[in-house]
Amino acid sequence: MTLLLIVAVLPWALSLLLGFGADRIDRRLNPSTAVVLLPILSVVTAFSALASLTALAAVFLATSRAVWVTLGIVICAWMIWRSVEVARHVRRVVASTSIASEFGDEARATGGIVVVDSDVPDAFAVPSGGGAVVITTGLAEALSNNELRAVIEHERAHLRHRHSVWIQMCEIAARVDPVLEPLTAKVRHAAERQADESAARLGRRETLSAIARTSLLRNQLDRGTRTLASTGGDVVRRVQALGEPPQHRPDRGILAAGVVLVLAFAVISVALFDVVQDVVAPETGEAATSIFR
């Protein structure tokens, strides 16, 4: 039982490390690395945490002590609650994806760009329906031609790098393990930064100007909100980054550590689910949870 508790605690230790160290990790990683590595770590951590709770619940419910059985029931209730949250989130995503797919259908006949008649200055990428970049007339009229090209390239980069998939991986992982919630904002910011750098190839000054002007326009309408579709992430940090020469820090060490963590916690998850199997249907001649005694 002691070994089981030690192994079961490890996923939550990693969860706390990622959750509370999200800001530090985000500032250390290149955006292109953060967009991929953080979601993968989030999913693996959430899956390991789920395996941990499942194993503990199975062991506790198999005991004859009322206190442990009660704790097992509480753990089961918590997992059901988180599963409901995941289902609700997936339902919302599916519904919004279905609605947004109309833009993708329209974009096939317009070169991938859909212009919407609206005074609200905005632009966003729609991955469903084959993909589309949606721009409002309010934003198109407010930006110069070069700035508008930068915005279009920015949104195309979101589609090209499949940012919506990586972000949703974090969103779902955070529904399973709420401690991971801070990582979602960091991945969103990293996605914006990666898209910014793609747009900056057309002109760094124009990209910076487009982001700053769009943010100002949106702030006037939304009372200071800075987390909108066309101005996501930390806008101040994005503008500061574009105002500096592009830097690429080596991420090999962090990537290697990430791979090790993914493999290690995959093995831990398998071991924890094996505990569940030992409790629910132990093999012939094997006592339940004997592997951790």
C-alpha positions as a Markdown table, in Angstrom:
| # | Residue | x | y | z |
|---|---|---|---|---|
| 1 | Met | 0.0 | 0.0 | 0.0 |
| 2 | Thr | 2.9 | 2.4 | 0.8 |
| 3 | Leu | 4.4 | 1.9 | -2.7 |
| 4 | Leu | 1.0 | 2.4 | -4.2 |
| 5 | Leu | 0.5 | 5.7 | -2.4 |
| 6 | Ile | 4.0 | 6.9 | -3.5 |
| 7 | Val | 3.4 | 6.0 | -7.1 |
| 8 | Ala | -0.1 | 7.5 | -7.0 |
| 9 | Val | 1.2 | 10.8 | -5.7 |
| 10 | Leu | 3.8 | 11.3 | -8.6 |
| 11 | Pro | 1.2 | 12.4 | -11.2 |
| 12 | Trp | -0.1 | 15.1 | -8.8 |
| 13 | Ala | 3.4 | 16.2 | -8.1 |
| 14 | Leu | 4.0 | 16.8 | -11.8 |
| 15 | Ser | 0.6 | 18.4 | -12.0 |
| 16 | Leu | 1.5 | 20.9 | -9.3 |
| 17 | Leu | 4.9 | 21.5 | -10.9 |
| 18 | Leu | 3.3 | 22.3 | -14.3 |
| 19 | Gly | 0.4 | 24.3 | -12.9 |
| 20 | Phe | 2.3 | 26.6 | -10.5 |
| 21 | Gly | 5.4 | 26.8 | -12.7 |
| 22 | Ala | 3.5 | 27.5 | -15.9 |
| 23 | Asp | 4.7 | 31.2 | -16.1 |
| 24 | Arg | 8.3 | 30.3 | -15.7 |
| 25 | Ile | 8.1 | 27.4 | -18.2 |
| 26 | Asp | 6.3 | 29.7 | -20.7 |
| 27 | Arg | 9.0 | 32.3 | -20.5 |
| 28 | Arg | 11.8 | 29.8 | -20.9 |
| 29 | Leu | 10.5 | 27.9 | -24.0 |
| 30 | Asn | 10.4 | 29.1 | -27.6 |
| 31 | Pro | 6.7 | 29.5 | -28.7 |
| 32 | Ser | 7.0 | 26.7 | -31.3 |
| 33 | Thr | 8.2 | 24.3 | -28.6 |
| 34 | Ala | 5.7 | 25.5 | -25.9 |
| 35 | Val | 2.7 | 25.0 | -28.3 |
| 36 | Val | 3.5 | 21.3 | -28.7 |
| 37 | Leu | 5.3 | 20.3 | -25.5 |
| 38 | Leu | 2.9 | 21.8 | -23.0 |
| 39 | Pro | -0.3 | 20.2 | -24.4 |
| 40 | Ile | 1.4 | 16.8 | -24.6 |
| 41 | Leu | 2.6 | 17.1 | -21.0 |
| 42 | Ser | -0.8 | 18.3 | -19.9 |
| 43 | Val | -2.6 | 15.3 | -21.5 |
| 44 | Val | -0.1 | 12.8 | -20.1 |
| 45 | Thr | -0.3 | 14.3 | -16.6 |
| 46 | Ala | -4.1 | 14.4 | -16.6 |
| 47 | Phe | -4.2 | 10.8 | -17.8 |
| 48 | Ser | -1.7 | 9.8 | -15.1 |
| 49 | Ala | -3.8 | 11.7 | -12.5 |
| 50 | Leu | -6.9 | 9.9 | -13.6 |
| 51 | Ala | -5.1 | 6.5 | -13.4 |
| 52 | Ser | -3.9 | 7.5 | -9.9 |
| 53 | Leu | -7.4 | 8.2 | -8.7 |
| 54 | Thr | -8.9 | 5.1 | -10.3 |
| 55 | Ala | -6.3 | 2.9 | -8.7 |
| 56 | Leu | -6.8 | 4.5 | -5.3 |
| 57 | Ala | -10.5 | 4.3 | -5.5 |
| 58 | Ala | -10.4 | 0.6 | -6.5 |
| 59 | Val | -8.0 | -0.2 | -3.6 |
| 60 | Phe | -10.0 | 1.8 | -1.0 |
| 61 | Leu | -13.4 | 0.3 | -2.1 |
| 62 | Ala | -11.9 | -3.2 | -1.8 |
| 63 | Thr | -11.1 | -2.7 | 1.9 |
| 64 | Ser | -13.4 | -3.4 | 4.8 |
| 65 | Arg | -12.8 | -0.2 | 6.7 |
| 66 | Ala | -15.5 | 2.4 | 6.5 |
| 67 | Val | -13.2 | 5.3 | 6.3 |
| 68 | Trp | -11.3 | 4.0 | 3.3 |
| 69 | Val | -14.6 | 2.9 | 1.5 |
| 70 | Thr | -15.9 | 6.5 | 2.1 |
| 71 | Leu | -12.8 | 8.0 | 0.7 |
| 72 | Gly | -13.1 | 5.7 | -2.3 |
| 73 | Ile | -16.7 | 6.8 | -2.9 |
| 74 | Val | -15.6 | 10.5 | -2.7 |
| 75 | Ile | -12.8 | 9.9 | -5.3 |
| 76 | Cys | -15.4 | 8.2 | -7.6 |
| 77 | Ala | -17.8 | 11.1 | -7.2 |
| 78 | Trp | -15.0 | 13.6 | -8.0 |
| 79 | Met | -14.0 | 11.6 | -11.2 |
| 80 | Ile | -17.6 | 11.5 | -12.3 |
| 81 | Trp | -17.9 | 15.3 | -11.8 |
| 82 | Arg | -14.7 | 15.9 | -13.9 |
| 83 | Ser | -16.0 | 13.5 | -16.6 |
| 84 | Val | -19.2 | 15.5 | -16.8 |
| 85 | Glu | -17.1 | 18.7 | -17.1 |
| 86 | Val | -15.1 | 17.1 | -20.0 |
| 87 | Ala | -18.4 | 16.0 | -21.7 |
| 88 | Arg | -19.8 | 19.5 | -21.4 |
| 89 | His | -16.7 | 21.1 | -22.8 |
| 90 | Val | -16.6 | 18.7 | -25.8 |
| 91 | Arg | -20.3 | 19.3 | -26.5 |
| 92 | Arg | -19.7 | 23.1 | -26.6 |
| 93 | Val | -16.7 | 22.7 | -28.9 |
| 94 | Val | -18.6 | 20.4 | -31.2 |
| 95 | Ala | -21.5 | 22.9 | -31.4 |
| 96 | Ser | -19.3 | 25.9 | -32.1 |
| 97 | Thr | -17.3 | 23.9 | -34.6 |
| 98 | Ser | -20.5 | 23.0 | -36.5 |
| 99 | Ile | -21.6 | 26.6 | -36.6 |
| 100 | Ala | -18.2 | 27.9 | -37.7 |
| 101 | Ser | -17.9 | 25.3 | -40.4 |
| 102 | Glu | -20.1 | 27.5 | -42.5 |
| 103 | Phe | -17.2 | 29.9 | -42.8 |
| 104 | Gly | -15.0 | 27.1 | -44.1 |
| 105 | Asp | -17.6 | 26.2 | -46.7 |
| 106 | Glu | -17.8 | 29.8 | -47.9 |
| 107 | Ala | -14.0 | 30.1 | -47.9 |
| 108 | Arg | -13.6 | 27.5 | -50.6 |
| 109 | Ala | -14.9 | 29.9 | -53.1 |
| 110 | Thr | -13.0 | 33.0 | -51.8 |
| 111 | Gly | -9.4 | 31.8 | -51.5 |
| 112 | Gly | -9.7 | 30.9 | -47.8 |
| 113 | Ile | -10.7 | 34.4 | -46.7 |
| 114 | Val | -14.2 | 35.4 | -45.6 |
| 115 | Val | -15.0 | 39.1 | -45.1 |
| 116 | Val | -17.9 | 39.7 | -42.7 |
| 117 | Asp | -19.8 | 43.0 | -42.8 |
| 118 | Ser | -19.5 | 44.2 | -39.2 |
| 119 | Asp | -18.3 | 47.4 | -37.6 |
| 120 | Val | -16.6 | 45.3 | -34.9 |
| 121 | Pro | -12.9 | 45.2 | -35.7 |
| 122 | Asp | -11.9 | 41.5 | -35.5 |
| 123 | Ala | -10.2 | 38.7 | -37.3 |
| 124 | Phe | -10.0 | 35.0 | -36.4 |
| 125 | Ala | -9.2 | 31.6 | -37.8 |
| 126 | Val | -11.8 | 28.9 | -38.3 |
| 127 | Pro | -10.3 | 25.4 | -38.5 |
| 128 | Ser | -13.5 | 23.6 | -39.2 |
| 129 | Gly | -15.0 | 23.1 | -42.7 |
| 130 | Gly | -11.7 | 23.0 | -44.4 |
| 131 | Gly | -10.3 | 26.2 | -42.7 |
| 132 | Ala | -10.9 | 29.9 | -43.1 |
| 133 | Val | -9.6 | 33.3 | -42.1 |
| 134 | Val | -12.5 | 35.5 | -41.1 |
| 135 | Ile | -12.1 | 39.3 | -41.2 |
| 136 | Thr | -14.6 | 42.0 | -40.4 |
| 137 | Thr | -15.0 | 45.1 | -42.6 |
| 138 | Gly | -14.5 | 47.2 | -39.5 |
| 139 | Leu | -10.9 | 45.8 | -39.1 |
| 140 | Ala | -10.2 | 45.8 | -42.8 |
| 141 | Glu | -11.0 | 49.5 | -43.1 |
| 142 | Ala | -9.0 | 50.4 | -40.1 |
| 143 | Leu | -5.7 | 48.8 | -41.1 |
| 144 | Ser | -3.3 | 49.6 | -44.0 |
| 145 | Asn | -2.9 | 47.0 | -46.7 |
| 146 | Asn | 0.4 | 45.8 | -45.2 |
| 147 | Glu | -1.1 | 45.6 | -41.8 |
| 148 | Leu | -4.0 | 43.6 | -43.2 |
| 149 | Arg | -1.7 | 41.2 | -44.9 |
| 150 | Ala | 0.1 | 40.6 | -41.6 |
| 151 | Val | -3.2 | 39.9 | -39.9 |
| 152 | Ile | -4.2 | 37.4 | -42.6 |
| 153 | Glu | -0.8 | 35.6 | -42.4 |
| 154 | His | -1.1 | 35.6 | -38.6 |
| 155 | Glu | -4.5 | 33.8 | -38.8 |
| 156 | Arg | -3.3 | 31.5 | -41.5 |
| 157 | Ala | -0.4 | 30.5 | -39.2 |
| 158 | His | -3.0 | 29.4 | -36.6 |
| 159 | Leu | -4.5 | 27.1 | -39.2 |
| 160 | Arg | -1.2 | 25.8 | -40.6 |
| 161 | His | 0.2 | 24.9 | -37.1 |
| 162 | Arg | -3.2 | 23.4 | -35.9 |
| 163 | His | -3.2 | 25.6 | -32.8 |
| 164 | Ser | -6.8 | 24.8 | -32.1 |
| 165 | Val | -5.9 | 21.2 | -31.6 |
| 166 | Trp | -3.1 | 21.9 | -29.2 |
| 167 | Ile | -5.2 | 24.3 | -27.2 |
| 168 | Gln | -8.1 | 21.9 | -27.0 |
| 169 | Met | -5.7 | 19.2 | -25.7 |
| 170 | Cys | -4.9 | 21.6 | -22.8 |
| 171 | Glu | -8.5 | 22.6 | -22.3 |
| 172 | Ile | -9.6 | 18.9 | -21.9 |
| 173 | Ala | -6.6 | 18.1 | -19.7 |
| 174 | Ala | -7.6 | 21.0 | -17.4 |
| 175 | Arg | -11.1 | 19.7 | -17.2 |
| 176 | Val | -9.7 | 16.4 | -15.9 |
| 177 | Asp | -7.2 | 18.0 | -13.6 |
| 178 | Pro | -8.0 | 21.7 | -12.7 |
| 179 | Val | -4.5 | 22.3 | -11.4 |
| 180 | Leu | -3.3 | 22.3 | -15.1 |
| 181 | Glu | -5.6 | 25.3 | -15.9 |
| 182 | Pro | -2.8 | 27.8 | -16.0 |
| 183 | Leu | -1.1 | 25.9 | -18.9 |
| 184 | Thr | -4.1 | 26.6 | -21.2 |
| 185 | Ala | -3.4 | 30.4 | -21.1 |
| 186 | Lys | 0.3 | 29.8 | -21.7 |
| 187 | Val | -0.3 | 27.6 | -24.7 |
| 188 | Arg | -2.8 | 30.2 | -26.1 |
| 189 | His | -0.1 | 32.9 | -25.7 |
| 190 | Ala | 2.6 | 30.7 | -27.3 |
| 191 | Ala | 0.3 | 30.1 | -30.2 |
| 192 | Glu | -0.2 | 33.8 | -30.7 |
| 193 | Arg | 3.5 | 34.4 | -30.5 |
| 194 | Gln | 4.2 | 31.7 | -33.1 |
| 195 | Ala | 1.6 | 33.2 | -35.4 |
| 196 | Asp | 3.1 | 36.7 | -34.8 |
| 197 | Glu | 6.5 | 35.5 | -35.9 |
| 198 | Ser | 5.0 | 33.9 | -39.0 |
| 199 | Ala | 3.4 | 37.2 | -39.9 |
| 200 | Ala | 6.6 | 39.1 | -39.1 |
| 201 | Arg | 8.3 | 37.5 | -42.1 |
| 202 | Leu | 6.1 | 39.9 | -44.2 |
| 203 | Gly | 7.3 | 42.8 | -42.1 |
| 204 | Arg | 8.0 | 43.1 | -38.5 |
| 205 | Arg | 7.0 | 46.7 | -38.1 |
| 206 | Glu | 3.7 | 46.1 | -39.9 |
| 207 | Thr | 2.9 | 43.1 | -37.8 |
| 208 | Leu | 3.6 | 45.0 | -34.6 |
| 209 | Ser | 1.5 | 47.9 | -35.8 |
| 210 | Ala | -1.4 | 45.6 | -36.8 |
| 211 | Ile | -1.5 | 43.9 | -33.4 |
| 212 | Ala | -1.2 | 47.2 | -31.4 |
| 213 | Arg | -3.9 | 49.0 | -33.5 |
| 214 | Thr | -6.3 | 46.0 | -33.4 |
| 215 | Ser | -5.8 | 45.8 | -29.6 |
| 216 | Leu | -6.5 | 49.5 | -29.2 |
| 217 | Leu | -9.6 | 49.3 | -31.4 |
| 218 | Arg | -10.9 | 46.3 | -29.4 |
| 219 | Asn | -10.1 | 47.9 | -26.1 |
| 220 | Gln | -12.3 | 50.8 | -27.0 |
| 221 | Leu | -15.2 | 48.5 | -27.5 |
| 222 | Asp | -14.6 | 45.9 | -24.8 |
| 223 | Arg | -13.4 | 48.1 | -21.9 |
| 224 | Gly | -9.9 | 46.9 | -21.7 |
| 225 | Thr | -10.3 | 43.2 | -22.6 |
| 226 | Arg | -7.1 | 41.8 | -24.0 |
| 227 | Thr | -7.9 | 38.2 | -24.6 |
| 228 | Leu | -10.0 | 38.4 | -27.8 |
| 229 | Ala | -9.7 | 36.3 | -31.0 |
| 230 | Ser | -7.6 | 38.8 | -32.9 |
| 231 | Thr | -5.6 | 40.0 | -29.9 |
| 232 | Gly | -5.2 | 36.9 | -27.8 |
| 233 | Gly | -2.5 | 36.1 | -25.3 |
| 234 | Asp | -0.6 | 38.8 | -23.4 |
| 235 | Val | -0.7 | 41.7 | -25.9 |
| 236 | Val | 1.9 | 43.7 | -24.1 |
| 237 | Arg | 4.4 | 40.8 | -24.2 |
| 238 | Arg | 3.6 | 40.1 | -27.8 |
| 239 | Val | 4.3 | 43.7 | -28.8 |
| 240 | Gln | 7.5 | 43.8 | -26.8 |
| 241 | Ala | 8.7 | 40.6 | -28.4 |
| 242 | Leu | 8.0 | 41.9 | -31.9 |
| 243 | Gly | 9.9 | 45.1 | -31.1 |
| 244 | Glu | 13.0 | 43.1 | -30.3 |
| 245 | Pro | 15.3 | 41.1 | -32.7 |
| 246 | Pro | 14.0 | 37.6 | -33.0 |
| 247 | Gln | 15.7 | 35.1 | -30.7 |
| 248 | His | 15.8 | 31.4 | -30.7 |
| 249 | Arg | 16.9 | 29.7 | -27.5 |
| 250 | Pro | 18.0 | 26.1 | -27.6 |
| 251 | Asp | 15.3 | 23.8 | -26.2 |
| 252 | Arg | 17.0 | 20.5 | -26.7 |
| 253 | Gly | 17.5 | 19.9 | -22.9 |
| 254 | Ile | 13.9 | 20.8 | -22.1 |
| 255 | Leu | 12.6 | 18.6 | -25.0 |
| 256 | Ala | 14.7 | 15.7 | -23.8 |
| 257 | Ala | 13.4 | 16.2 | -20.2 |
| 258 | Gly | 9.8 | 16.4 | -21.6 |
| 259 | Val | 10.2 | 13.1 | -23.5 |
| 260 | Val | 11.6 | 11.4 | -20.4 |
| 261 | Leu | 8.6 | 12.7 | -18.4 |
| 262 | Val | 6.1 | 11.5 | -21.0 |
| 263 | Leu | 7.6 | 8.0 | -21.1 |
| 264 | Ala | 8.0 | 7.8 | -17.3 |
| 265 | Phe | 4.4 | 8.8 | -16.6 |
| 266 | Ala | 3.1 | 6.6 | -19.4 |
| 267 | Val | 4.7 | 3.7 | -17.6 |
| 268 | Ile | 3.3 | 4.9 | -14.3 |
| 269 | Ser | -0.2 | 5.1 | -15.8 |
| 270 | Val | 0.1 | 1.5 | -17.0 |
| 271 | Ala | 1.2 | 0.3 | -13.6 |
| 272 | Leu | -1.6 | 2.1 | -11.9 |
| 273 | Phe | -4.3 | 0.7 | -14.2 |
| 274 | Asp | -2.7 | -2.7 | -13.5 |
| 275 | Val | -3.5 | -2.2 | -9.9 |
| 276 | Val | -7.1 | -1.7 | -10.9 |
| 277 | Gln | -7.0 | -5.0 | -12.8 |
| 278 | Asp | -5.5 | -6.7 | -9.8 |
| 279 | Val | -8.3 | -5.5 | -7.6 |
| 280 | Val | -11.2 | -6.0 | -10.0 |
| 281 | Ala | -10.1 | -9.3 | -11.6 |
| 282 | Pro | -6.8 | -10.6 | -10.0 |
| 283 | Glu | -5.0 | -13.3 | -11.9 |
| 284 | Thr | -5.0 | -16.9 | -10.7 |
| 285 | Gly | -2.8 | -17.2 | -7.7 |
| 286 | Glu | -2.3 | -13.5 | -7.3 |
| 287 | Ala | -3.7 | -11.6 | -4.3 |
| 288 | Ala | -5.4 | -8.2 | -5.1 |
| 289 | Thr | -2.9 | -5.3 | -5.2 |
| 290 | Ser | -0.1 | -7.7 | -4.3 |
| 291 | Ile | 2.2 | -5.9 | -6.6 |
| 292 | Phe | 2.3 | -2.9 | -4.3 |
| 293 | Arg | 2.5 | -4.6 | -1.0 |
